[in-house]
CSV table of C-alpha atoms in Angstrom, one decimal:
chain,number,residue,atom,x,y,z
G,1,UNK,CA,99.1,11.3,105.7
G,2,UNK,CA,95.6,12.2,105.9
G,3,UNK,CA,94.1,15.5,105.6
G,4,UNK,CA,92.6,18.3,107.8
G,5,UNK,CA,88.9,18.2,108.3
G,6,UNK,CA,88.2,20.4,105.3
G,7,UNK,CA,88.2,17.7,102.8
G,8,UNK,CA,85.8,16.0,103.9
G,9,UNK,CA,83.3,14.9,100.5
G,10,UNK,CA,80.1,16.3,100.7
G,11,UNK,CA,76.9,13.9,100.7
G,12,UNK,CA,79.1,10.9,101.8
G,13,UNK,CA,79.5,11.4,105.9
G,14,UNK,CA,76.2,11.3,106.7
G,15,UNK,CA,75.4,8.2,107.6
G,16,UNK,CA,77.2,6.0,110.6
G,17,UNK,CA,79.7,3.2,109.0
G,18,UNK,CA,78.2,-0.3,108.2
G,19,UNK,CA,80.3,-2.7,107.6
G,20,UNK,CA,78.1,-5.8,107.2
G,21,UNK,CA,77.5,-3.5,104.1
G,22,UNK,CA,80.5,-3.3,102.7
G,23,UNK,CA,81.0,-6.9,103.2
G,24,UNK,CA,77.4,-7.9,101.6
G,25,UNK,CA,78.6,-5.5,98.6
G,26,UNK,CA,80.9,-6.8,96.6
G,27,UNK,CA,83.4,-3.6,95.4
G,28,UNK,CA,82.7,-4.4,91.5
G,29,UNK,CA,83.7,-2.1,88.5
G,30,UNK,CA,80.8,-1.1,86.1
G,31,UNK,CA,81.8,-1.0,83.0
G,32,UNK,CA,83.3,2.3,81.7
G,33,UNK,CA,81.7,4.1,79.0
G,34,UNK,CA,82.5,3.5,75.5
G,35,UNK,CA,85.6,4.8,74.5
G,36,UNK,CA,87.3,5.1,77.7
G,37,UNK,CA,90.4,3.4,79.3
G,38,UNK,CA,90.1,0.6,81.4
G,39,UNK,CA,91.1,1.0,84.9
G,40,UNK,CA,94.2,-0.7,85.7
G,41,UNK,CA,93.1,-2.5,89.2
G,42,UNK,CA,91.0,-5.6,89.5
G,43,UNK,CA,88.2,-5.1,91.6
G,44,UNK,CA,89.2,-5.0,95.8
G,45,UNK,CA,87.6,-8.0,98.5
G,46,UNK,CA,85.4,-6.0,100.3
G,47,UNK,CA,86.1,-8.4,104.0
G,48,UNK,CA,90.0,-7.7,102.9
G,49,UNK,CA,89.0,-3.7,102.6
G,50,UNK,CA,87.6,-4.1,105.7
G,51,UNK,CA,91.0,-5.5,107.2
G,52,UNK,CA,92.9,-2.4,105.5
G,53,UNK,CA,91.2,-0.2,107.1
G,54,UNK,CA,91.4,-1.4,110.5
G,55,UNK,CA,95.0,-1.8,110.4
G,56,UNK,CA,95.7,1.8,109.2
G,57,UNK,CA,93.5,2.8,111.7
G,58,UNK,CA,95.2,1.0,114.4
G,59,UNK,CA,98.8,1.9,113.1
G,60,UNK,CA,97.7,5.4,113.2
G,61,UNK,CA,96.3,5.2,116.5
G,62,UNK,CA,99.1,3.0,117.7
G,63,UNK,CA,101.5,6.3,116.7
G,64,UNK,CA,99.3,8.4,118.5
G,65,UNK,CA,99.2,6.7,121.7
G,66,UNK,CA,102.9,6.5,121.8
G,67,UNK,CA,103.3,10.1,121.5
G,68,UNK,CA,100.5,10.3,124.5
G,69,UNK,CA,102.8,8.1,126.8
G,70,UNK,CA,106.0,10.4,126.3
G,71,UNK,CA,104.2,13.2,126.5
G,72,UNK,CA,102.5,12.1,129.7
G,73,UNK,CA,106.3,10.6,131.2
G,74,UNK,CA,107.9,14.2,130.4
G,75,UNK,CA,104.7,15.9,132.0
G,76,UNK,CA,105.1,19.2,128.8
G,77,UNK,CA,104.0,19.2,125.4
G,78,UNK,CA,105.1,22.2,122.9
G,79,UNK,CA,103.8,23.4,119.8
G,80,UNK,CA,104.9,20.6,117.9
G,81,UNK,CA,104.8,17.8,120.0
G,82,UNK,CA,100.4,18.9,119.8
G,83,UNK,CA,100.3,19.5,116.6
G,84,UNK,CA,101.7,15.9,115.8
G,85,UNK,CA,99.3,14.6,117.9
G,86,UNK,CA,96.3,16.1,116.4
G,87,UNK,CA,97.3,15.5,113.0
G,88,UNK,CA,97.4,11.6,114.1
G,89,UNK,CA,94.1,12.0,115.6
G,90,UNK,CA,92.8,13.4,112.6
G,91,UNK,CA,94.3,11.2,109.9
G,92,UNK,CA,92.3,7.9,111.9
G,93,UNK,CA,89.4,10.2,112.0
G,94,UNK,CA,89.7,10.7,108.1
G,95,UNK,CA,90.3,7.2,107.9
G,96,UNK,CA,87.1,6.2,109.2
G,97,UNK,CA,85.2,8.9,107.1
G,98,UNK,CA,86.7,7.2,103.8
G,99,UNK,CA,85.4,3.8,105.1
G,100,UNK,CA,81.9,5.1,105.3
G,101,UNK,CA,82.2,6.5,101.6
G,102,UNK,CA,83.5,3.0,100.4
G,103,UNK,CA,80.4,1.7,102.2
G,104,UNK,CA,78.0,4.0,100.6
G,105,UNK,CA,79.9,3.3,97.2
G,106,UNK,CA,79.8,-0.4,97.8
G,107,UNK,CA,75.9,-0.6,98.5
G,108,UNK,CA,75.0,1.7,95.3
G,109,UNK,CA,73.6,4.2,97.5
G,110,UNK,CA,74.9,7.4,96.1
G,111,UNK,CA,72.7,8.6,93.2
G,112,UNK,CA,74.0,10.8,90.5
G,113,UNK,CA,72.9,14.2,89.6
G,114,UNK,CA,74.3,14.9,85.8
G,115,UNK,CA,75.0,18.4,85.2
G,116,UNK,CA,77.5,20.4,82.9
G,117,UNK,CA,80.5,21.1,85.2
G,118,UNK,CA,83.9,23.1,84.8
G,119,UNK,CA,86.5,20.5,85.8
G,120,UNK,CA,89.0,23.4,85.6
G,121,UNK,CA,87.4,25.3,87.7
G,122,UNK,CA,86.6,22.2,90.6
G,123,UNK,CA,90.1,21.6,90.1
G,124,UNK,CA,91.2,24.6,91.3
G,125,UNK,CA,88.8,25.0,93.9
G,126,UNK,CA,89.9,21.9,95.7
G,127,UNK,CA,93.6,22.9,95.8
G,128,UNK,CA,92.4,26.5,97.1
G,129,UNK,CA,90.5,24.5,100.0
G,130,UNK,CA,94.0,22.6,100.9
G,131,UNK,CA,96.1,26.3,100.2
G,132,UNK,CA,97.0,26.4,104.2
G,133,UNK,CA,98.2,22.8,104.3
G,134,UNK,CA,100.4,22.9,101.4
G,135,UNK,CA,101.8,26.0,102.5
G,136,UNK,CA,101.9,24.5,106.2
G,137,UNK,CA,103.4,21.1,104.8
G,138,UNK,CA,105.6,22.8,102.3
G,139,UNK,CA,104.6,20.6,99.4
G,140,UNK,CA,104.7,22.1,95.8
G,141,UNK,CA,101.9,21.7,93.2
G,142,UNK,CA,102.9,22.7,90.0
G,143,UNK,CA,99.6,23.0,87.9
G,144,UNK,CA,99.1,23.1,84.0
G,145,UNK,CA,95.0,23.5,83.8
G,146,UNK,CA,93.2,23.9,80.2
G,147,UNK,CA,89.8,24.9,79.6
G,148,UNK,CA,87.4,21.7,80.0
G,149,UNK,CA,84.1,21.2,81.1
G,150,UNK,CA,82.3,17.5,81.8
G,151,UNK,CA,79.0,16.0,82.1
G,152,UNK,CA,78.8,14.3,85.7
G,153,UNK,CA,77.4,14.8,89.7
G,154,UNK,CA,79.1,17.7,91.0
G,155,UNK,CA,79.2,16.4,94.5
G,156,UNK,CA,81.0,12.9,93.7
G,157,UNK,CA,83.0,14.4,91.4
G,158,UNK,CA,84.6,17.0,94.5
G,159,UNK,CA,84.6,14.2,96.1
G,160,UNK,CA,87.0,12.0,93.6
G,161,UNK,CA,88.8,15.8,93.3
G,162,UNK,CA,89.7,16.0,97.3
G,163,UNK,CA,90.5,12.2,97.2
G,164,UNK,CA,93.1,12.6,94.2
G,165,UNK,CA,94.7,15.5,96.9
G,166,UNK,CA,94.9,13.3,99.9
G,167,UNK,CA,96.2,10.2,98.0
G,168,UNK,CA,99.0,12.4,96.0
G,169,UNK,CA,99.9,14.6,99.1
G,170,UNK,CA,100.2,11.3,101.8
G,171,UNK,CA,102.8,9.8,99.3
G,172,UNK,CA,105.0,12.1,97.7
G,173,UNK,CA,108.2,13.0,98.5
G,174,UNK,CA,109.3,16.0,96.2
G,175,UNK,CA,106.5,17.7,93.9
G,176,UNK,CA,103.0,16.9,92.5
G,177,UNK,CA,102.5,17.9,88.9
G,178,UNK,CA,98.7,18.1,88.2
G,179,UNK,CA,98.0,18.5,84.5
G,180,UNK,CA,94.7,18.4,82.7
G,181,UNK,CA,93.9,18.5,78.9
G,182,UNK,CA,92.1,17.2,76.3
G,183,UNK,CA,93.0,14.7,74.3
G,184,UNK,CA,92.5,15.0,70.8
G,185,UNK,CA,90.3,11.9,69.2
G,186,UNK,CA,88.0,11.1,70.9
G,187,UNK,CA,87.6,14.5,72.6
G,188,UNK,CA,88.3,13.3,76.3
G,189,UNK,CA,89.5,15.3,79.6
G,190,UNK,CA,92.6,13.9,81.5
G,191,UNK,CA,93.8,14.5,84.8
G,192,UNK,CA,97.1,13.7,85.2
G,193,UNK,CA,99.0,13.6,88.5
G,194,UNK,CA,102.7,12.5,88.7
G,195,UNK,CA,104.6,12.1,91.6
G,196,UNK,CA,107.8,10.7,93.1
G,197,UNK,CA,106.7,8.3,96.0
G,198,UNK,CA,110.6,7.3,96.5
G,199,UNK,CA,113.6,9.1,97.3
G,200,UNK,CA,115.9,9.0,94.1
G,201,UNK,CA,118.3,7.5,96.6
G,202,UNK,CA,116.7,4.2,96.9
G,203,UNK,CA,115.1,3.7,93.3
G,204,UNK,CA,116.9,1.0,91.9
G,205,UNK,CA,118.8,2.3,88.5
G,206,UNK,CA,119.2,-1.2,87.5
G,207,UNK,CA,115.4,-2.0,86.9
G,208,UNK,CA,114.1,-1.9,83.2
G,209,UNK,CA,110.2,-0.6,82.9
G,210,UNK,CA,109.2,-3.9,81.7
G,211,UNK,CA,110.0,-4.6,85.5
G,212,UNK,CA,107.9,-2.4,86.9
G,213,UNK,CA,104.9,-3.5,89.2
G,214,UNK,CA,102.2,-1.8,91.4
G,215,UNK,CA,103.1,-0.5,95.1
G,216,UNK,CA,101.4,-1.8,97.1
G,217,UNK,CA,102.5,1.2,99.6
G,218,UNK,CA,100.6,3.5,97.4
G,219,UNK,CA,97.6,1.1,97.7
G,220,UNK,CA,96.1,2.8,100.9
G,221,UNK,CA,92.9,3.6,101.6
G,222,UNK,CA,92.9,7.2,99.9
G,223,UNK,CA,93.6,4.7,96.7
G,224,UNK,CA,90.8,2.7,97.7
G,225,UNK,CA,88.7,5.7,97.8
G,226,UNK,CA,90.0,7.7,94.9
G,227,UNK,CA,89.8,4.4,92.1
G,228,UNK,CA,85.9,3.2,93.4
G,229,UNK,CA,85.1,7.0,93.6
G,230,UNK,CA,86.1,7.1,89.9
G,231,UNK,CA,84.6,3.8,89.0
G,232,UNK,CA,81.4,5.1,90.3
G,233,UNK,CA,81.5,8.0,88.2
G,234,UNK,CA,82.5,5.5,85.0
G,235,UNK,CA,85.8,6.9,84.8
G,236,UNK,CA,88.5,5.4,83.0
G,237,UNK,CA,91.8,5.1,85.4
G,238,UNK,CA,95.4,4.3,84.3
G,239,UNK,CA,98.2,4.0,87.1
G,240,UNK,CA,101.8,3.2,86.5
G,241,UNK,CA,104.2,2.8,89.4
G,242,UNK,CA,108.0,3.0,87.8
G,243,UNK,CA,111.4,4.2,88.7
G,244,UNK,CA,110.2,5.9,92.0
G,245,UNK,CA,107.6,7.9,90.1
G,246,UNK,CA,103.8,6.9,89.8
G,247,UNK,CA,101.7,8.7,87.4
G,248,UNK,CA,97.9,8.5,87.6
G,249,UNK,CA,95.4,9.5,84.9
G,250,UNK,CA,91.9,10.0,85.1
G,251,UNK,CA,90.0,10.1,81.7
G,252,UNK,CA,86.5,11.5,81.4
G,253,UNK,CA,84.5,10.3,78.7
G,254,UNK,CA,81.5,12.9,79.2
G,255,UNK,CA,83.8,15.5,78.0
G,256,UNK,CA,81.6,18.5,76.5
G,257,UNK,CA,82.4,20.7,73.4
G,258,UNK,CA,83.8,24.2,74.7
G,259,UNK,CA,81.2,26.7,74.9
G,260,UNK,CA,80.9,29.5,71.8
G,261,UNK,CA,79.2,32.6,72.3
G,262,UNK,CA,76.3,33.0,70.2
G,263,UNK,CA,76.0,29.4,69.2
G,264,UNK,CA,75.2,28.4,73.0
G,265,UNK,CA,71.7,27.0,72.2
G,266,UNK,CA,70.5,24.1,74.4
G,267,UNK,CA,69.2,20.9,72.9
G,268,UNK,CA,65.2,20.1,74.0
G,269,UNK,CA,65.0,19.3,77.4
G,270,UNK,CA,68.5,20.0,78.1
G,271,UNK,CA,67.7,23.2,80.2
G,272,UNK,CA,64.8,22.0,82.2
G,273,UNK,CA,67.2,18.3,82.8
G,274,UNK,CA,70.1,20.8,84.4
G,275,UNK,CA,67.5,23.0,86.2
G,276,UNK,CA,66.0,20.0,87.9
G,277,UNK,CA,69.7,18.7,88.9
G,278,UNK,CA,72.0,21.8,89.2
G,279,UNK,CA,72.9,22.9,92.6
G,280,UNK,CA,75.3,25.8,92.5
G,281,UNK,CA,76.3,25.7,95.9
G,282,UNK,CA,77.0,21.8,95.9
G,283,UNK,CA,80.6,21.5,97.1
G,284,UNK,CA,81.5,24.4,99.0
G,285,UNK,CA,82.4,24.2,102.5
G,286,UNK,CA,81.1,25.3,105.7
G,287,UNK,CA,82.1,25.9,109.1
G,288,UNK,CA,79.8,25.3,111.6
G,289,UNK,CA,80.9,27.1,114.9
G,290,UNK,CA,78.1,25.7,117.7
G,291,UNK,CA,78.7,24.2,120.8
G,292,UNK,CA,75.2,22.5,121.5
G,293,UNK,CA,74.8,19.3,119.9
G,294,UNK,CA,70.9,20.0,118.6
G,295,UNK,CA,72.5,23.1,117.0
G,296,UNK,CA,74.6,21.4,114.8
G,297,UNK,CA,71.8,18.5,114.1
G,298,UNK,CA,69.4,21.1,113.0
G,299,UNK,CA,72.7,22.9,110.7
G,300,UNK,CA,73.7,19.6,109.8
G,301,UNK,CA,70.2,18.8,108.3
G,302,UNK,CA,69.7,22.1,106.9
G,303,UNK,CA,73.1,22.0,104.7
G,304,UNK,CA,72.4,18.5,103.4
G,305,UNK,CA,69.9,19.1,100.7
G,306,UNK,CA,72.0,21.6,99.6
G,307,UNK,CA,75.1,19.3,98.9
G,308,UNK,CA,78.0,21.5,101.0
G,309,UNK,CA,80.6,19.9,103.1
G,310,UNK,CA,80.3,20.7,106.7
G,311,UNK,CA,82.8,20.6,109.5
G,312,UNK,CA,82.2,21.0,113.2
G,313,UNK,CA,83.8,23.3,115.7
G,314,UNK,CA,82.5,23.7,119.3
G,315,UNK,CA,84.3,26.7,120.7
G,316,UNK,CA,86.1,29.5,118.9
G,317,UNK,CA,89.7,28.3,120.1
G,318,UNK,CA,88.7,24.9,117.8
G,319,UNK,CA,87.2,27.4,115.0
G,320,UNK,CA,90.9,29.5,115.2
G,321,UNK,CA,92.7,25.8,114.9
G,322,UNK,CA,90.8,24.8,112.0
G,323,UNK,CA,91.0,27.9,110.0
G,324,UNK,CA,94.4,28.0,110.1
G,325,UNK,CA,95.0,24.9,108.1
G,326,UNK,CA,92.3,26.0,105.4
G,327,UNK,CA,89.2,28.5,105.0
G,328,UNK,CA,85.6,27.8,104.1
G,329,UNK,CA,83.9,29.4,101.7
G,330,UNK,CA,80.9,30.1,105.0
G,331,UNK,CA,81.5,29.8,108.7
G,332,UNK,CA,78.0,29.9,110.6
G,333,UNK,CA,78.5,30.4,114.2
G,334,UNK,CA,75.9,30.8,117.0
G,335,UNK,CA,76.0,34.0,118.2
G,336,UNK,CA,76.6,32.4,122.2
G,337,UNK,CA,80.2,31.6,121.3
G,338,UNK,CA,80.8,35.3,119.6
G,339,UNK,CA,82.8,36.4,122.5
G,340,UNK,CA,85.4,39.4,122.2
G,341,UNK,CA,88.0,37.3,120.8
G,342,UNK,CA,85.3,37.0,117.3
G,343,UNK,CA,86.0,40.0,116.1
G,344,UNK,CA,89.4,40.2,115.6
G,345,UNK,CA,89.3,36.6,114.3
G,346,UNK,CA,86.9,37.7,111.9
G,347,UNK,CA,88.6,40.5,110.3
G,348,UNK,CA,91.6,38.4,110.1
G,349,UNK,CA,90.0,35.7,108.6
G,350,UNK,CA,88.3,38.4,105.9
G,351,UNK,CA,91.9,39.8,104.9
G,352,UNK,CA,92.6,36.0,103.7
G,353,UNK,CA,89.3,35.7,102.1
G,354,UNK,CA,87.2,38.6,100.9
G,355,UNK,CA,84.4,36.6,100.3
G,356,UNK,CA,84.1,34.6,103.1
G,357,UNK,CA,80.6,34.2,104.4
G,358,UNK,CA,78.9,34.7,108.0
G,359,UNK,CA,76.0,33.6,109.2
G,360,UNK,CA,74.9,34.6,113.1
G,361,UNK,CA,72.1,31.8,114.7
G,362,UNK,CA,70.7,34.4,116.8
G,363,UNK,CA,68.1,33.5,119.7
G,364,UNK,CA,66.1,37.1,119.2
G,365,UNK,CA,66.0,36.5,115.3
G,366,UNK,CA,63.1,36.0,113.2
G,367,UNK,CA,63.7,33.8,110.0
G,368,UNK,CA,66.6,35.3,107.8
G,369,UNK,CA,67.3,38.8,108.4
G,370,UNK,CA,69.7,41.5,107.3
G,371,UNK,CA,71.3,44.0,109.5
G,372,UNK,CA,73.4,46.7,108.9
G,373,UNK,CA,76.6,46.0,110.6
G,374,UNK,CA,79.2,49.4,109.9
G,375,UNK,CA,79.8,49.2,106.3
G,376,UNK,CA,78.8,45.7,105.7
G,377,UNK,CA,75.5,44.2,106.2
G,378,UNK,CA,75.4,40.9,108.6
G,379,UNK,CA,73.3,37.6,107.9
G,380,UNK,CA,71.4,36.5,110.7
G,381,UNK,CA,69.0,33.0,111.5
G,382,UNK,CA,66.5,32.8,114.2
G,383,UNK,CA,67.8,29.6,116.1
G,384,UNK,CA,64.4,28.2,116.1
G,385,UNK,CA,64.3,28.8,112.2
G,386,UNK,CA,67.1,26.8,110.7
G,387,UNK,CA,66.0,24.5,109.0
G,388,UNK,CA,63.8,26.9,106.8
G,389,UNK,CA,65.7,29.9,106.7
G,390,UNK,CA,69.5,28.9,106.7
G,391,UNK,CA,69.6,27.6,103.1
G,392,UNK,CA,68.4,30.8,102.0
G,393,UNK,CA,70.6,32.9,104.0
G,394,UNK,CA,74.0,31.1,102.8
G,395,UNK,CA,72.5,31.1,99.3
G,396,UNK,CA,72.0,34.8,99.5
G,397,UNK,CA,75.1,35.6,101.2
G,398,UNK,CA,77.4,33.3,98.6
G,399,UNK,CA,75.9,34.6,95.8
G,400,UNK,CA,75.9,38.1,96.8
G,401,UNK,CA,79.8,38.1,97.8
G,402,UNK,CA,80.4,35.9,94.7
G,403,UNK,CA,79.8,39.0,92.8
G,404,UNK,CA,83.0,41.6,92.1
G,405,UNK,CA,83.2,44.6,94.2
G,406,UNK,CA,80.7,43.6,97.2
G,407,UNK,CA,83.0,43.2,99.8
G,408,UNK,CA,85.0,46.2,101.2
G,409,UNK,CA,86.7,44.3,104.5
């Protein structure tokens, strides 16, 4: 199981898949910082990489173009049989997009912005991102989160967040514990996520732990992407597969002392290092509603500095679709497609989220304005002003809404 476009890492999709890359790269393992655990698998063959992924993409593909056939021999589809298709679509799709992150990963090409980070609170965000499809799968997350707070990039490390999600969600069965703490000496986050990956009815009983061995069913390419995610970040990574259950643990040696009021002073440099590398809005999601192709270039180019994940919809029926698996934290639509049906959609959409962001690309704007729209102000872009004027509209506009008490929808 792969999942819906929302996840999609930010800073990784934006380049075109090279494999003579990945297979010039060797996928090594730096060595993990001092005092961390060692990751549990050897490093992958990049050409046998290569063959994983084309075989999941074809057995996904395969599944997809079976469906087609019977749905083309019975001449109907329902609900159902459409929404089984597009999640096969999708999950090749999101297939391909983790190859080009293993590529990028592979060939050292993702620099790393260290900044101070809650790891609580990305934890949380990226399981309020995939809300609709555990409530649309009916999977259960049980969550234990303690206060912790890390030294790392902040849009590798949603990345390695949304990968531990689509790894744990394609492969259980029952219910995915997430737990993270601190251990004691030295002082070192851990994620921990256990799941059962086989039905109690097929685990053998028999088996002693001393027999137990890797899956190699768990092994597919969301593993690939989560361990050499983590390895890039110079995690430490534990897996053990036993008894139906696998348990993973991530361990993050960066791990800063909890903040005390008063006694908050910054060490020399320290401020001006996080100023030059902090990026508040890195990670947060967009929607880009535009049916022109140059439109969503120009958006597309616009959002990158700024370190957001972007997804693509190019009428309002695919921007209903998509929401209703997950909402973004910004949907930024050209004003063209705002037919009658927006409205309502909106509104809807606002009930869910409160602070949900919308920015208008308007042909008769000028830069970034604000109009007064009823009782709430709307953000608009001139169409032939995107590239200067968007960042500092959605800036604007999330940190205005981020605030208590400014949204009355």
């Amino acid at each position: 199981m792969t999942p819906p476009p929302q996840t999609r890492p930010p800073g990784l999709e934006s380049r075109p898949m090279d494999l003579s890359d990945l297979a010039r790269a060797p996928l090594s393992r730096p060595e993990p910082p001092a005092g961390s655990a060692p990751a549990a698998s050897a490093p992958v063959d990049a050409l046998a990489l290569v063959a994983q992924l084309g075989s999941e993409v074809a057995g996904v593909l395969t599944q997809a173009l079976e469906r087609v056939n019977t749905l083309a021999a019975s001449g109907r589809i329902d609900r159902d049989g459409l929404r089984a298709l597009r999640d096969e679509i999708e999950r090749a799709r999101r297939m391909g997009i983790m190859g080009q992150q293993l590529s990028r990963l592979a060939a050292g090409r993702v620099p790393l912005a260290r900044e101070r980070l809650s790891l609580t609170e990305l934890l949380r965000e990226a399981l309020r991102l995939r809300a609709r499809e555990i409530e649309a799968r009916g999977l259960e997350v049980r969550q234990v989160l303690a206060p912790a707070e890390i030294t790392s990039d902040a849009t590798l490390m949603f990345s390695l967040l949304q990968a531990l999600l689509d790894w744990s969600f394609e492969h259980t069965v029952s219910r995915v514990d997430l737990t993270l703490d601190i251990r004691n000496w030295p002082a070192h986050a851990r994620i921990a996520c256990r799941f059962r990956h086989r039905p109690a009815d097929e685990v053998d009983v028999d088996a002693s732990p001393r027999q137990a061995a890797p899956e190699e069913s768990l092994e597919t390419m969301s593993w690939q992407l989560l361990q050499h995610t983590a390895r890039a970040l110079g995690l430490g990574v534990e897996r053990r597969d036993a008894a139906g259950f696998t348990t993973l643990t991530l361990e993050f040696a960066d791990t800063l002392v909890p903040r005390v009021v008063g006694l908050d002073a910054a060490a020399p440099g320290e401020t001006a290092g996080h100023a030059a590398h902090s990026n508040p809005l890195s990670g947060r999601h967009v929607l880009v509603l535009a049916a022109r192709r140059e439109t969503r270039a120009l958006v597309r180019d616009a959002l990158r500095p700024m370190g957001m994940m972007a997804d693509y919809a190019g009428s309002l029926d695919e921007a209903a679709e998509f929401c209703r698996a997950t909402l973004p934290h910004a949907i930024v639509y050209d004003a063209a497609l705002a037919d009658a049906r927006f409205e309502p959609l909106r509104q809807a959409w606002l009930r869910a989220l409160p602070t949900l962001v919308f920015v208008e690309l308007a042909a008769d704007a000028r830069g970034f304005e604000m109009l007064n729209a009823g009782a709430h102000p709307l953000a608009r872009v001139g169409r032939d002003d995107i590239a200067g004027s968007l960042p500092a509209a959605l800036s604007h506009e999330l940190t205005r809404l981020a605030a208590p008490g400014t949204r009355g929808d």
